[in-house]
Coordinates of C-alpha atoms in Angstrom, one line a residue:
M775 CA -21.0 -13.8 -101.3
P776 CA -20.6 -12.7 -97.7
T777 CA -21.9 -14.9 -94.9
P778 CA -24.8 -13.6 -92.8
T779 CA -22.3 -12.9 -90.0
A780 CA -20.0 -11.1 -92.3
A781 CA -22.9 -9.1 -93.7
R782 CA -24.0 -8.1 -90.2
H783 CA -20.4 -7.0 -89.4
A784 CA -20.2 -5.0 -92.6
A785 CA -23.6 -3.4 -92.0
A786 CA -22.5 -2.5 -88.4
G787 CA -19.2 -1.0 -89.8
T788 CA -21.1 1.0 -92.4
S789 CA -23.5 2.3 -89.8
S790 CA -20.7 3.2 -87.4
L791 CA -18.6 5.0 -90.1
A792 CA -21.7 6.8 -91.4
Q793 CA -22.5 8.0 -87.9
R794 CA -18.9 9.1 -87.4
F795 CA -19.0 10.9 -90.8
Q796 CA -22.2 12.7 -89.8
Q797 CA -20.8 13.7 -86.4
V798 CA -17.5 15.2 -87.7
R799 CA -19.1 17.0 -90.6
G800 CA -21.7 18.5 -88.3
Q801 CA -19.1 19.6 -85.8
T802 CA -17.4 21.7 -88.5
E803 CA -20.5 23.5 -89.4
R804 CA -21.3 24.1 -85.7
L805 CA -17.8 25.7 -85.3
A806 CA -18.6 28.0 -88.2
Q807 CA -22.1 28.8 -86.8
P808 CA -21.0 32.0 -84.8
L809 CA -19.4 33.5 -87.9
S810 CA -21.1 35.8 -90.4
A811 CA -20.6 35.4 -94.1
E812 CA -18.3 38.4 -93.9
D813 CA -16.3 36.7 -91.2
C814 CA -16.0 33.6 -93.3
Q815 CA -14.4 35.5 -96.2
L816 CA -11.5 36.9 -94.2
Q817 CA -7.9 35.9 -94.9
S818 CA -5.5 37.8 -92.6
M819 CA -2.2 36.4 -93.8
P820 CA -0.9 33.9 -96.4
D821 CA -0.5 31.1 -93.8
A822 CA -4.2 31.3 -92.8
S823 CA -7.3 30.5 -94.9
P824 CA -10.8 31.9 -94.8
A825 CA -13.4 29.8 -92.9
K826 CA -15.4 29.5 -96.1
W827 CA -12.3 27.9 -97.8
H828 CA -11.9 25.4 -94.9
L829 CA -15.6 24.4 -95.2
A830 CA -15.2 23.9 -99.0
H831 CA -11.7 22.2 -98.9
V832 CA -12.6 19.4 -96.5
T833 CA -15.6 18.7 -98.8
W834 CA -13.4 18.8 -101.8
F835 CA -11.3 16.1 -100.1
F836 CA -14.3 13.7 -100.0
E837 CA -15.4 14.5 -103.5
T838 CA -11.9 14.2 -105.0
F839 CA -10.5 11.2 -103.2
I840 CA -13.6 9.2 -102.5
L841 CA -16.6 10.0 -104.8
E842 CA -14.4 10.2 -107.9
R843 CA -13.1 6.7 -107.0
F844 CA -16.2 5.0 -105.7
E845 CA -19.4 6.7 -106.9
K846 CA -21.1 5.2 -109.9
D847 CA -21.5 7.7 -112.8
F848 CA -19.6 10.4 -110.8
Q849 CA -20.3 14.0 -111.8
P850 CA -18.6 16.9 -110.0
F851 CA -20.7 19.4 -108.1
D852 CA -18.8 22.1 -109.9
A853 CA -15.8 21.3 -112.1
G854 CA -14.1 24.6 -111.1
F855 CA -14.0 23.6 -107.4
R856 CA -11.3 21.0 -108.3
V857 CA -8.8 23.9 -108.7
L858 CA -10.4 26.5 -106.3
F859 CA -10.3 24.2 -103.2
N860 CA -7.2 22.1 -103.8
S861 CA -4.6 22.8 -101.2
Y862 CA -1.3 21.2 -101.9
Y863 CA -2.0 18.0 -103.9
N864 CA 0.1 18.5 -107.0
G865 CA -0.9 15.0 -108.2
V866 CA -4.5 16.2 -108.4
G867 CA -3.7 19.1 -110.7
A868 CA -3.7 22.9 -110.6
K869 CA -4.3 24.9 -107.4
H870 CA -5.6 28.4 -106.7
P871 CA -2.7 30.4 -105.1
R872 CA -2.8 30.0 -101.3
P873 CA -2.3 33.7 -100.5
Q874 CA -5.3 34.6 -102.7
R875 CA -7.9 32.4 -101.1
G876 CA -9.5 35.4 -99.5
M877 CA -10.2 36.8 -103.0
I878 CA -12.6 33.9 -103.8
S879 CA -15.8 35.8 -103.1
R880 CA -17.7 33.4 -105.3
P881 CA -19.0 30.8 -104.7
S882 CA -20.8 32.4 -101.8
L883 CA -21.0 30.9 -98.3
E884 CA -24.5 29.7 -99.1
Q885 CA -23.3 27.9 -102.2
V886 CA -20.4 26.3 -100.2
L887 CA -22.9 25.0 -97.6
A888 CA -25.0 23.6 -100.4
Y889 CA -21.9 21.9 -101.8
R890 CA -21.3 20.4 -98.3
A891 CA -24.9 19.2 -98.1
Q892 CA -24.9 17.5 -101.5
I893 CA -21.5 15.8 -101.0
D894 CA -22.6 14.6 -97.6
E895 CA -25.7 13.0 -99.1
R896 CA -23.7 11.3 -101.9
M897 CA -21.1 10.1 -99.4
Q898 CA -23.8 8.4 -97.3
N899 CA -25.1 6.7 -100.4
V900 CA -21.6 5.5 -101.3
L901 CA -21.0 4.2 -97.7
E902 CA -24.2 2.2 -97.8
R903 CA -23.4 0.7 -101.3
V904 CA -19.6 0.2 -101.2
Q905 CA -18.6 -0.7 -97.7
A906 CA -19.7 -4.4 -97.9
S907 CA -18.0 -4.8 -101.4
P908 CA -14.5 -6.1 -102.0
V909 CA -13.1 -2.5 -101.9
G910 CA -14.9 -1.7 -98.6
D911 CA -11.6 -1.7 -96.6
E912 CA -10.1 0.8 -98.9
L913 CA -13.2 3.0 -98.7
Q914 CA -13.1 2.9 -94.9
Q915 CA -9.5 3.8 -94.8
L916 CA -10.0 6.8 -97.0
V917 CA -13.1 8.0 -95.2
T918 CA -11.3 7.7 -91.9
L919 CA -8.4 9.7 -93.2
G920 CA -10.8 12.3 -94.6
L921 CA -12.5 12.7 -91.2
Q922 CA -9.1 13.0 -89.4
H923 CA -8.2 15.6 -92.1
E924 CA -11.4 17.5 -91.4
Q925 CA -10.7 17.6 -87.7
Q926 CA -7.3 19.2 -88.4
H927 CA -9.2 21.9 -90.4
Q928 CA -11.6 22.4 -87.5
E929 CA -8.7 23.5 -85.4
L930 CA -7.3 25.6 -88.3
L931 CA -10.7 27.2 -88.8
L932 CA -10.5 28.5 -85.2
T933 CA -6.9 29.6 -85.2
D934 CA -7.3 31.3 -88.5
I935 CA -10.5 33.2 -87.6
K936 CA -8.8 34.3 -84.3
H937 CA -6.0 35.8 -86.3
A938 CA -8.4 37.5 -88.6
L939 CA -10.7 38.9 -85.8
S940 CA -7.7 40.2 -83.9
F941 CA -7.3 43.0 -86.6
N942 CA -10.8 44.3 -85.9
P943 CA -10.6 47.4 -83.6
A944 CA -13.9 46.4 -82.0
R945 CA -12.1 43.2 -80.7
P946 CA -15.1 41.0 -81.3
G947 CA -15.3 37.6 -79.5
Y948 CA -16.0 34.4 -81.3
A949 CA -17.6 33.1 -78.1
R950 CA -18.5 34.6 -74.7
Q951 CA -17.9 32.3 -71.7
W952 CA -15.4 34.3 -69.6
P953 CA -14.1 33.5 -67.0
L954 CA -13.4 29.9 -68.0
A955 CA -12.5 27.9 -64.9
G956 CA -11.1 28.0 -61.4
I957 CA -7.3 28.1 -60.7
S958 CA -5.1 25.9 -58.6
P959 CA -1.6 27.4 -58.9
Q960 CA 1.1 24.8 -58.7
P961 CA 4.8 25.1 -58.3
L962 CA 6.9 23.6 -61.1
Q963 CA 8.2 20.2 -60.1
W964 CA 10.8 18.1 -62.0
L965 CA 9.8 14.6 -62.8
G966 CA 12.7 12.2 -63.6
F967 CA 12.8 9.5 -66.3
A968 CA 15.6 6.9 -66.6
G969 CA 15.5 6.8 -70.3
G970 CA 17.2 3.8 -72.0
L971 CA 16.2 2.0 -75.2
I972 CA 12.5 2.6 -75.7
E973 CA 9.9 1.8 -78.2
H974 CA 8.7 4.9 -79.9
G975 CA 5.8 5.7 -82.3
F976 CA 2.3 4.6 -83.0
E977 CA 1.1 1.4 -81.4
S978 CA -2.6 0.5 -82.0
A979 CA -2.9 -1.2 -78.6
L980 CA -1.9 2.1 -77.0
D981 CA -3.1 4.8 -79.4
G982 CA -6.2 3.4 -81.1
Q983 CA -6.9 2.2 -84.6
F984 CA -5.8 5.2 -86.7
A985 CA -2.5 7.0 -87.2
F986 CA -1.1 9.3 -89.8
D987 CA 1.8 7.9 -91.8
N988 CA 4.3 10.2 -90.1
E989 CA 3.7 8.4 -86.7
T990 CA 5.1 5.2 -88.1
P991 CA 6.8 2.8 -88.1
R992 CA 7.2 2.1 -84.4
H993 CA 11.0 1.9 -83.7
K994 CA 13.6 1.9 -80.9
A995 CA 15.2 5.1 -79.7
Y996 CA 17.8 5.6 -77.0
L997 CA 17.2 8.3 -74.4
A998 CA 19.6 9.5 -71.8
P999 CA 18.2 10.1 -68.3
F1000 CA 16.2 13.4 -68.2
E1001 CA 13.7 15.4 -66.2
I1002 CA 10.5 17.1 -67.5
G1003 CA 8.3 19.8 -66.0
S1004 CA 5.3 18.7 -64.2
R1005 CA 3.2 21.4 -65.9
L1006 CA 3.1 23.8 -68.8
V1007 CA 4.9 27.2 -68.6
T1008 CA 2.5 29.9 -67.6
N1009 CA 1.8 33.5 -68.6
G1010 CA 3.3 34.7 -65.3
E1011 CA 6.5 33.0 -66.0
M1012 CA 6.7 34.4 -69.5
M1013 CA 6.1 37.9 -68.0
A1014 CA 9.1 37.3 -65.7
F1015 CA 11.2 36.5 -68.8
M1016 CA 9.9 39.7 -70.4
A1017 CA 10.7 41.8 -67.3
D1018 CA 14.2 40.4 -67.2
G1019 CA 14.8 41.8 -70.7
G1020 CA 14.3 38.4 -72.4
Y1021 CA 13.4 39.9 -75.8
Q1022 CA 16.4 42.2 -75.7
R1023 CA 19.1 39.7 -74.8
P1024 CA 20.6 38.1 -77.9
E1025 CA 22.5 35.5 -75.8
L1026 CA 19.2 33.8 -75.1
W1027 CA 18.2 33.4 -78.7
L1028 CA 19.2 31.1 -81.6
S1029 CA 20.7 33.1 -84.4
M1030 CA 17.6 32.7 -86.6
G1031 CA 15.5 33.5 -83.6
W1032 CA 17.3 36.8 -82.9
D1033 CA 17.0 37.7 -86.6
W1034 CA 13.2 37.0 -86.2
V1035 CA 13.0 39.2 -83.1
Q1036 CA 14.7 42.1 -84.8
A1037 CA 12.7 41.8 -88.0
S1038 CA 9.3 41.4 -86.3
D1039 CA 10.1 43.8 -83.4
A1040 CA 8.8 41.0 -81.1
S1041 CA 8.5 41.9 -77.4
M1042 CA 5.7 39.6 -76.1
P1043 CA 3.6 36.7 -77.2
L1044 CA 1.2 37.1 -80.1
Y1045 CA -2.1 38.8 -79.2
W1046 CA -0.7 40.4 -76.1
Q1047 CA -0.8 44.2 -75.6
A1048 CA 1.2 46.1 -73.0
P1049 CA -0.8 48.2 -70.5
A1050 CA -1.2 51.9 -71.1
T1051 CA -0.4 52.5 -67.4
P1052 CA 2.7 50.8 -65.9
G1053 CA 1.8 48.2 -63.3
E1054 CA -1.5 47.4 -64.9
P1055 CA -2.0 43.8 -66.4
H1056 CA -1.3 43.1 -70.0
G1057 CA -4.3 42.6 -72.3
N1058 CA -4.8 39.6 -74.5
F1059 CA -7.0 39.0 -77.5
T1060 CA -8.7 35.6 -77.3
L1061 CA -11.6 33.8 -79.0
Q1062 CA -13.6 35.0 -76.0
G1063 CA -12.8 38.6 -76.8
W1064 CA -10.4 41.0 -75.0
V1065 CA -9.3 39.9 -71.5
Q1066 CA -6.6 40.5 -69.0
V1067 CA -3.6 38.1 -69.1
D1068 CA -4.0 35.6 -66.3
P1069 CA -0.6 34.8 -64.8
H1070 CA -1.5 31.1 -64.0
T1071 CA -2.8 30.2 -67.4
P1072 CA -0.5 28.3 -69.8
V1073 CA 1.3 30.7 -72.2
C1074 CA 0.4 30.2 -75.8
H1075 CA 0.9 31.6 -79.3
L1076 CA 4.7 31.3 -78.9
S1077 CA 7.0 30.7 -81.8
Y1078 CA 9.6 28.0 -81.5
F1079 CA 12.2 30.7 -81.2
E1080 CA 10.3 32.2 -78.1
A1081 CA 9.9 28.8 -76.5
D1082 CA 13.5 28.0 -77.0
A1083 CA 14.7 31.4 -75.6
Y1084 CA 12.5 31.1 -72.6
A1085 CA 13.8 27.6 -71.8
R1086 CA 17.4 28.8 -72.1
W1087 CA 16.6 31.7 -69.8
A1088 CA 15.0 29.3 -67.3
G1089 CA 18.2 27.2 -67.2
A1090 CA 16.5 24.3 -69.0
R1091 CA 15.6 23.3 -72.6
L1092 CA 12.8 22.0 -74.7
P1093 CA 12.1 18.2 -74.6
T1094 CA 12.7 16.1 -77.6
E1095 CA 9.6 14.5 -79.1
F1096 CA 10.9 11.1 -77.8
E1097 CA 11.2 12.4 -74.3
W1098 CA 7.7 14.0 -74.5
E1099 CA 6.1 10.8 -75.7
L1100 CA 7.7 8.7 -73.0
A1101 CA 6.5 11.2 -70.4
A1102 CA 3.0 11.2 -71.9
R1103 CA 2.8 7.4 -71.8
S1104 CA 3.7 7.5 -68.1
V1105 CA 0.5 9.1 -67.1
P1106 CA -1.7 6.5 -65.4
N1107 CA -5.2 5.9 -66.9
Q1108 CA -4.2 8.0 -69.8
P1109 CA -7.5 7.8 -71.8
G1110 CA -9.5 9.0 -68.8
L1111 CA -7.1 11.9 -68.1
R1112 CA -7.0 12.8 -71.7
A1113 CA -10.8 12.9 -71.8
E1114 CA -10.7 15.4 -69.0
G1115 CA -8.3 17.7 -70.9
N1116 CA -9.2 21.1 -72.3
F1117 CA -10.1 20.4 -75.9
V1118 CA -12.5 22.1 -78.4
E1119 CA -15.4 20.3 -76.8
S1120 CA -15.1 22.3 -73.7
S1121 CA -15.9 25.4 -75.7
A1122 CA -13.3 27.4 -73.8
Y1123 CA -11.2 28.0 -77.0
H1124 CA -8.4 29.1 -74.8
P1125 CA -5.9 27.4 -72.4
I1126 CA -7.2 26.9 -68.9
A1127 CA -5.1 27.3 -65.7
L1128 CA -4.2 24.1 -63.9
Q1129 CA -7.2 23.1 -61.7
H1130 CA -5.8 20.1 -59.8
R1131 CA -3.0 19.5 -57.4
S1132 CA 0.1 17.6 -58.6
T1133 CA -0.3 13.9 -58.7
G1134 CA 3.4 13.2 -59.3
H1135 CA 2.8 12.7 -63.0
P1136 CA 3.0 15.4 -65.7
A1137 CA -0.2 17.4 -66.0
Q1138 CA -1.9 18.9 -69.0
M1139 CA 0.0 16.6 -71.5
F1140 CA -3.1 16.7 -73.8
G1141 CA -5.1 19.7 -74.7
D1142 CA -4.6 23.4 -73.7
V1143 CA -1.6 24.1 -75.9
W1144 CA 0.6 22.3 -78.5
E1145 CA 4.0 21.8 -76.9
W1146 CA 7.1 22.7 -78.9
T1147 CA 9.8 20.1 -78.9
Q1148 CA 13.4 20.5 -80.0
S1149 CA 13.0 17.7 -82.6
N1150 CA 13.1 18.4 -86.3
Y1151 CA 10.2 17.0 -88.2
N1152 CA 12.0 14.1 -89.9
P1153 CA 10.9 10.7 -91.0
Y1154 CA 11.2 7.8 -88.6
P1155 CA 13.6 5.0 -89.6
G1156 CA 11.8 2.9 -92.3
Y1157 CA 9.1 5.5 -93.0
K1158 CA 7.1 5.1 -96.1
P1159 CA 4.4 7.6 -97.3
W1160 CA 0.9 6.3 -98.1
E1161 CA 0.5 5.1 -101.6
G1162 CA -1.4 7.1 -104.2
L1163 CA -2.3 10.8 -104.2
V1164 CA -2.8 10.9 -100.4
G1165 CA 0.9 10.1 -100.1
E1166 CA 1.4 13.9 -100.4
Y1167 CA -0.3 14.3 -97.0
N1168 CA 2.7 14.5 -94.7
G1169 CA 6.0 13.3 -96.1
K1170 CA 6.8 16.2 -98.4
F1171 CA 6.8 18.6 -95.5
M1172 CA 9.7 17.0 -93.7
C1173 CA 12.0 19.9 -94.1
N1174 CA 12.5 23.1 -92.0
Q1175 CA 9.8 22.2 -89.5
L1176 CA 9.7 21.4 -85.8
V1177 CA 7.5 18.9 -84.0
L1178 CA 4.8 19.8 -81.5
R1179 CA 3.0 17.4 -79.3
G1180 CA -0.2 17.0 -77.2
G1181 CA -3.0 18.9 -78.9
S1182 CA -4.6 22.2 -77.8
C1183 CA -7.8 23.8 -76.6
A1184 CA -8.9 23.9 -80.3
T1185 CA -8.2 20.3 -81.0
P1186 CA -11.0 17.7 -81.1
Q1187 CA -10.7 15.4 -78.1
N1188 CA -10.7 12.1 -80.1
H1189 CA -8.2 13.4 -82.6
V1190 CA -5.0 13.3 -80.6
R1191 CA -2.9 10.5 -79.1
A1192 CA 0.6 10.1 -77.6
S1193 CA 2.1 9.3 -80.9
Y1194 CA 0.5 12.3 -82.8
R1195 CA 3.1 14.5 -84.5
N1196 CA 2.1 18.1 -85.4
F1197 CA 4.6 20.3 -87.2
F1198 CA 5.2 24.0 -88.0
P1199 CA 8.0 26.2 -89.1
P1200 CA 9.9 27.8 -86.1
E1201 CA 8.5 31.3 -86.7
A1202 CA 4.8 30.2 -86.5
Q1203 CA 2.8 31.9 -83.7
W1204 CA -0.8 31.8 -84.6
Q1205 CA -1.4 28.2 -83.5
F1206 CA -2.1 27.5 -79.8
S1207 CA 1.5 26.7 -79.2
G1208 CA 3.3 26.8 -75.8
L1209 CA 6.0 24.8 -74.0
R1210 CA 7.0 22.5 -71.2
L1211 CA 10.5 22.5 -69.8
A1212 CA 13.0 19.6 -69.8
R1213 CA 16.6 19.2 -68.6
D1214 CA 19.3 16.7 -68.5
C1215 CA 19.8 14.7 -65.3
A1216 CA 22.9 15.9 -63.3

């Protein structure tokens, strides 16, 4: 039987986790609020999912991995949802084909929201009943994972609906808050790092209490001396690359990248449109609607191929994820600076131009755009996936993917950390992905 002190701690933990659960679940529905039922049904490509599916899938996660395990006399909300809203968990069972998620017209959006409401109520009951029990730690770990998983889907909901709305000739905006912020154009500076044998990966004292399995274990890595850009690459710099024939020069591209350029007829970042009259600014579809491309704003929606080609054109390269993490950890008062970054909470839903003068440390390391690195998404030495069905979360994707770091304007503020590893295939553009330059020391 728990002591009174232990009981108080357990109750406090339950209350804290229950509040966190309520906050994250509410944020997802607030992000979906501006969308109509018709918007929520759209699936514009196989790699994207309808907003309605995101709303249901994150709920399926709690029902499948937590309620089935911890709820007394568990009964599914709808037995068919186990297949409809499974994503890639082969250990759970059958899945509805990913490219056909937009064909799921039923259940309706109203029914999905009712599903969320019922599962939320049942989850709160389980949290109250189970957390102080002998399996309370396991419950807390799974709920925390589920909330981090939901925050990932909050970002995907925004990136996927942006892609879907971009096909509408009316160019509708998800939000209307333009212009977003002031501008303080800054020249690119090179910041040097001595490198050496460094500790790399998740450390709770530095990164908080949670990490995905792919951020572990912490290990040593050797870095040669390098320099990294003081800020992100901007739209104006990307336009200079385009003006210099960057998309027409095969010597700038990896072989697979040049094949991608030819196959996709790429000539500019995703969502850009060339002006009808030469000399006029490019247009850009954003979640704020149709705007002019601002030359001082960080460039985004680049594939790895585009980021790599730009870096080569600029006489530089992309940083490794080890270099990026070392640079990110060098920023003083990192938690405070990170809190000031441009995340989803700012409601900009778009990168923001640099607003502060250089401090001698890398700027915009967190938020605005995910930064491509040249690192393959591989396991760290000694890596072990989580046990059980959730072991399928990360490890099985460690093939043909590149690592991105830092978060974006669509990322929840408390979701990222210096050790966080995002990953996408090199041709992916629809995420808020950009770049920061690096180079070897002479």
